[in-house]
């Protein structure tokens, strides 16, 4: 044992200093675990049957097939994710396509300010358009280089890692662009409209 060992972590100050700077307030490190959080039964959705649509306030509403989506430039997210139930997971790797690539094809109207993301199961979640543009959101079909498992949203899910993970709709089916904010499934049930983990925006009013 080293001389420094026994006293480390004994005071609040030492614990604060030891706290991983990647961990937002009120979160803990899930380490090797990856909890599954689903309001629905996991759908058995074949990649060949998966589609992704962008509609609402866009110049060219459009639906992409699995192959069409894969023809867009590949992009990946490496970093951390944060669930509102208080686990965070560091250094994850999701592969897919940036949402910017889909939106560039669809052509958002200048009036568009928000989106509702919807799943093939009917799950919905709302986001400011600014939170899903500028390289901050992905349609992901790979996790750590392997196909995304069905319980984690495979064949493909939305990834918006800078917000609490309930915004990252599993089994993503599309985005509707709107000129106003429209609460989704959890937001209608008391969750915050934006959900920034660094501001601890967990519930409406936080
Ligand atoms: N379609 C759908 N997407 C969803 C959810 C859900 O219930 N249904 N749960 C959300 C919540 S609360 C979290 S924390 C993450 C969980 O993703 P995971 O199960 O892959 O960890 O998915 C989000 N996306
Ligand atoms: Mo969550």
PDB file of N, CA, C and O and ligand atoms in Angstrom, residues 34-40 83 87 119 121 123 151-152 157 165-166 168-171 186, ligand 1:
ATOM      1  N   UNK A  34     -24.968  -1.657 -19.367  1.00  0.00           N
ATOM      2  CA  UNK A  34     -25.748  -0.786 -20.250  1.00  0.00           C
ATOM      3  C   UNK A  34     -27.217  -1.151 -20.060  1.00  0.00           C
ATOM      4  O   UNK A  34     -27.723  -2.060 -20.733  1.00  0.00           O
ATOM      5  N   UNK A  35     -27.890  -0.472 -19.080  1.00  0.00           N
ATOM      6  CA  UNK A  35     -29.290  -0.800 -18.804  1.00  0.00           C
ATOM      7  C   UNK A  35     -30.163  -0.594 -20.048  1.00  0.00           C
ATOM      8  O   UNK A  35     -29.867   0.253 -20.890  1.00  0.00           O
ATOM      9  N   UNK A  36     -31.203  -1.400 -20.159  1.00  0.00           N
ATOM     10  CA  UNK A  36     -32.201  -1.232 -21.220  1.00  0.00           C
ATOM     11  C   UNK A  36     -33.394  -0.516 -20.612  1.00  0.00           C
ATOM     12  O   UNK A  36     -33.925  -0.955 -19.593  1.00  0.00           O
ATOM     13  N   UNK A  37     -33.805   0.614 -21.209  1.00  0.00           N
ATOM     14  CA  UNK A  37     -34.986   1.341 -20.742  1.00  0.00           C
ATOM     15  C   UNK A  37     -35.937   1.520 -21.910  1.00  0.00           C
ATOM     16  O   UNK A  37     -35.678   2.302 -22.816  1.00  0.00           O
ATOM     17  N   UNK A  38     -37.037   0.785 -21.886  1.00  0.00           N
ATOM     18  CA  UNK A  38     -38.015   0.824 -22.978  1.00  0.00           C
ATOM     19  C   UNK A  38     -39.414   0.863 -22.413  1.00  0.00           C
ATOM     20  O   UNK A  38     -39.748   0.076 -21.529  1.00  0.00           O
ATOM     21  N   UNK A  39     -40.228   1.786 -22.942  1.00  0.00           N
ATOM     22  CA  UNK A  39     -41.635   1.836 -22.574  1.00  0.00           C
ATOM     23  C   UNK A  39     -42.426   0.782 -23.348  1.00  0.00           C
ATOM     24  O   UNK A  39     -43.516   0.395 -22.940  1.00  0.00           O
ATOM     25  N   UNK A  40     -41.867   0.309 -24.459  1.00  0.00           N
ATOM     26  CA  UNK A  40     -42.558  -0.634 -25.321  1.00  0.00           C
ATOM     27  C   UNK A  40     -41.895  -2.003 -25.253  1.00  0.00           C
ATOM     28  O   UNK A  40     -40.758  -2.137 -24.805  1.00  0.00           O
ATOM     29  N   UNK A  83     -28.325   8.893 -18.870  1.00  0.00           N
ATOM     30  CA  UNK A  83     -29.755   8.599 -18.725  1.00  0.00           C
ATOM     31  C   UNK A  83     -30.307   9.377 -17.540  1.00  0.00           C
ATOM     32  O   UNK A  83     -29.642   9.516 -16.506  1.00  0.00           O
ATOM     33  N   UNK A  87     -27.786   6.906 -14.555  1.00  0.00           N
ATOM     34  CA  UNK A  87     -26.533   6.280 -15.000  1.00  0.00           C
ATOM     35  C   UNK A  87     -25.965   7.047 -16.197  1.00  0.00           C
ATOM     36  O   UNK A  87     -26.708   7.585 -17.020  1.00  0.00           O
ATOM     37  N   UNK A 119     -40.850   7.005 -33.314  1.00  0.00           N
ATOM     38  CA  UNK A 119     -40.323   5.652 -33.494  1.00  0.00           C
ATOM     39  C   UNK A 119     -41.324   4.786 -34.250  1.00  0.00           C
ATOM     40  O   UNK A 119     -42.509   5.107 -34.298  1.00  0.00           O
ATOM     41  N   UNK A 121     -42.485   2.266 -33.164  1.00  0.00           N
ATOM     42  CA  UNK A 121     -43.405   1.773 -32.127  1.00  0.00           C
ATOM     43  C   UNK A 121     -44.428   2.814 -31.678  1.00  0.00           C
ATOM     44  O   UNK A 121     -45.314   2.498 -30.893  1.00  0.00           O
ATOM     45  N   UNK A 123     -43.424   5.704 -30.024  1.00  0.00           N
ATOM     46  CA  UNK A 123     -42.725   6.581 -29.066  1.00  0.00           C
ATOM     47  C   UNK A 123     -42.390   7.906 -29.746  1.00  0.00           C
ATOM     48  O   UNK A 123     -42.036   7.918 -30.930  1.00  0.00           O
ATOM     49  N   UNK A 151     -32.797  -4.581 -28.506  1.00  0.00           N
ATOM     50  CA  UNK A 151     -33.264  -3.972 -27.254  1.00  0.00           C
ATOM     51  C   UNK A 151     -32.708  -2.561 -27.057  1.00  0.00           C
ATOM     52  O   UNK A 151     -33.266  -1.768 -26.312  1.00  0.00           O
ATOM     53  N   UNK A 152     -31.613  -2.244 -27.742  1.00  0.00           N
ATOM     54  CA  UNK A 152     -31.035  -0.898 -27.669  1.00  0.00           C
ATOM     55  C   UNK A 152     -31.452  -0.029 -28.857  1.00  0.00           C
ATOM     56  O   UNK A 152     -30.857   1.019 -29.096  1.00  0.00           O
ATOM     57  N   UNK A 157     -31.413   3.762 -34.344  1.00  0.00           N
ATOM     58  CA  UNK A 157     -31.972   4.683 -33.358  1.00  0.00           C
ATOM     59  C   UNK A 157     -31.398   6.078 -33.567  1.00  0.00           C
ATOM     60  O   UNK A 157     -30.374   6.251 -34.207  1.00  0.00           O
ATOM     61  N   UNK A 165     -30.690  10.748 -22.312  1.00  0.00           N
ATOM     62  CA  UNK A 165     -30.807   9.714 -23.345  1.00  0.00           C
ATOM     63  C   UNK A 165     -32.249   9.390 -23.740  1.00  0.00           C
ATOM     64  O   UNK A 165     -32.469   8.684 -24.717  1.00  0.00           O
ATOM     65  N   UNK A 166     -33.247   9.902 -22.995  1.00  0.00           N
ATOM     66  CA  UNK A 166     -34.622   9.612 -23.431  1.00  0.00           C
ATOM     67  C   UNK A 166     -34.934  10.324 -24.746  1.00  0.00           C
ATOM     68  O   UNK A 166     -35.875   9.964 -25.451  1.00  0.00           O
ATOM     69  N   UNK A 168     -33.012  10.166 -27.245  1.00  0.00           N
ATOM     70  CA  UNK A 168     -32.428   9.323 -28.296  1.00  0.00           C
ATOM     71  C   UNK A 168     -33.381   8.175 -28.610  1.00  0.00           C
ATOM     72  O   UNK A 168     -33.220   7.049 -28.123  1.00  0.00           O
ATOM     73  N   UNK A 169     -34.392   8.479 -29.422  1.00  0.00           N
ATOM     74  CA  UNK A 169     -35.481   7.533 -29.699  1.00  0.00           C
ATOM     75  C   UNK A 169     -34.966   6.257 -30.369  1.00  0.00           C
ATOM     76  O   UNK A 169     -34.282   6.308 -31.393  1.00  0.00           O
ATOM     77  N   UNK A 170     -35.309   5.122 -29.744  1.00  0.00           N
ATOM     78  CA  UNK A 170     -34.948   3.818 -30.312  1.00  0.00           C
ATOM     79  C   UNK A 170     -35.927   3.469 -31.443  1.00  0.00           C
ATOM     80  O   UNK A 170     -37.053   3.957 -31.475  1.00  0.00           O
ATOM     81  N   UNK A 171     -35.505   2.613 -32.347  1.00  0.00           N
ATOM     82  CA  UNK A 171     -36.332   2.176 -33.498  1.00  0.00           C
ATOM     83  C   UNK A 171     -36.882   3.397 -34.246  1.00  0.00           C
ATOM     84  O   UNK A 171     -38.052   3.477 -34.617  1.00  0.00           O
ATOM     85  N   UNK A 186     -42.442  11.199 -22.956  1.00  0.00           N
ATOM     86  CA  UNK A 186     -42.018  11.457 -21.572  1.00  0.00           C
ATOM     87  C   UNK A 186     -42.266  12.909 -21.181  1.00  0.00           C
ATOM     88  O   UNK A 186     -42.551  13.208 -20.016  1.00  0.00           O
TER      89      UNK A 186
HETATM   90  N1  LIG B   1     -38.676   4.058 -28.673  1.00  0.00           N
HETATM   91  C1  LIG B   1     -38.142   4.317 -27.473  1.00  0.00           C
HETATM   92  N2  LIG B   1     -37.000   5.009 -27.406  1.00  0.00           N
HETATM   93  C2  LIG B   1     -36.448   5.275 -26.218  1.00  0.00           C
HETATM   94  C3  LIG B   1     -37.067   4.868 -25.003  1.00  0.00           C
HETATM   95  C4  LIG B   1     -38.268   4.152 -25.099  1.00  0.00           C
HETATM   96  O1  LIG B   1     -38.884   3.751 -24.095  1.00  0.00           O
HETATM   97  N3  LIG B   1     -38.781   3.879 -26.346  1.00  0.00           N
HETATM   98  N4  LIG B   1     -36.491   5.147 -23.807  1.00  0.00           N
HETATM   99  C5  LIG B   1     -35.567   6.275 -23.777  1.00  0.00           C
HETATM  100  C6  LIG B   1     -34.831   6.295 -22.530  1.00  0.00           C
HETATM  101  S1  LIG B   1     -35.641   6.828 -21.147  1.00  0.00           S
HETATM  102  C7  LIG B   1     -33.509   5.981 -22.482  1.00  0.00           C
HETATM  103  S2  LIG B   1     -32.571   6.210 -21.089  1.00  0.00           S
HETATM  104  C8  LIG B   1     -32.845   5.374 -23.644  1.00  0.00           C
HETATM  105  C9  LIG B   1     -32.365   4.017 -23.237  1.00  0.00           C
HETATM  106  O2  LIG B   1     -31.643   3.410 -24.261  1.00  0.00           O
HETATM  107  P1  LIG B   1     -31.074   1.973 -23.972  1.00  0.00           P
HETATM  108  O3  LIG B   1     -32.230   1.081 -23.600  1.00  0.00           O
HETATM  109  O4  LIG B   1     -30.379   1.591 -25.228  1.00  0.00           O
HETATM  110  O5  LIG B   1     -30.125   2.148 -22.809  1.00  0.00           O
HETATM  111  O6  LIG B   1     -33.695   5.229 -24.782  1.00  0.00           O
HETATM  112  C10 LIG B   1     -34.606   6.245 -24.963  1.00  0.00           C
HETATM  113  N5  LIG B   1     -35.299   5.977 -26.187  1.00  0.00           N
END
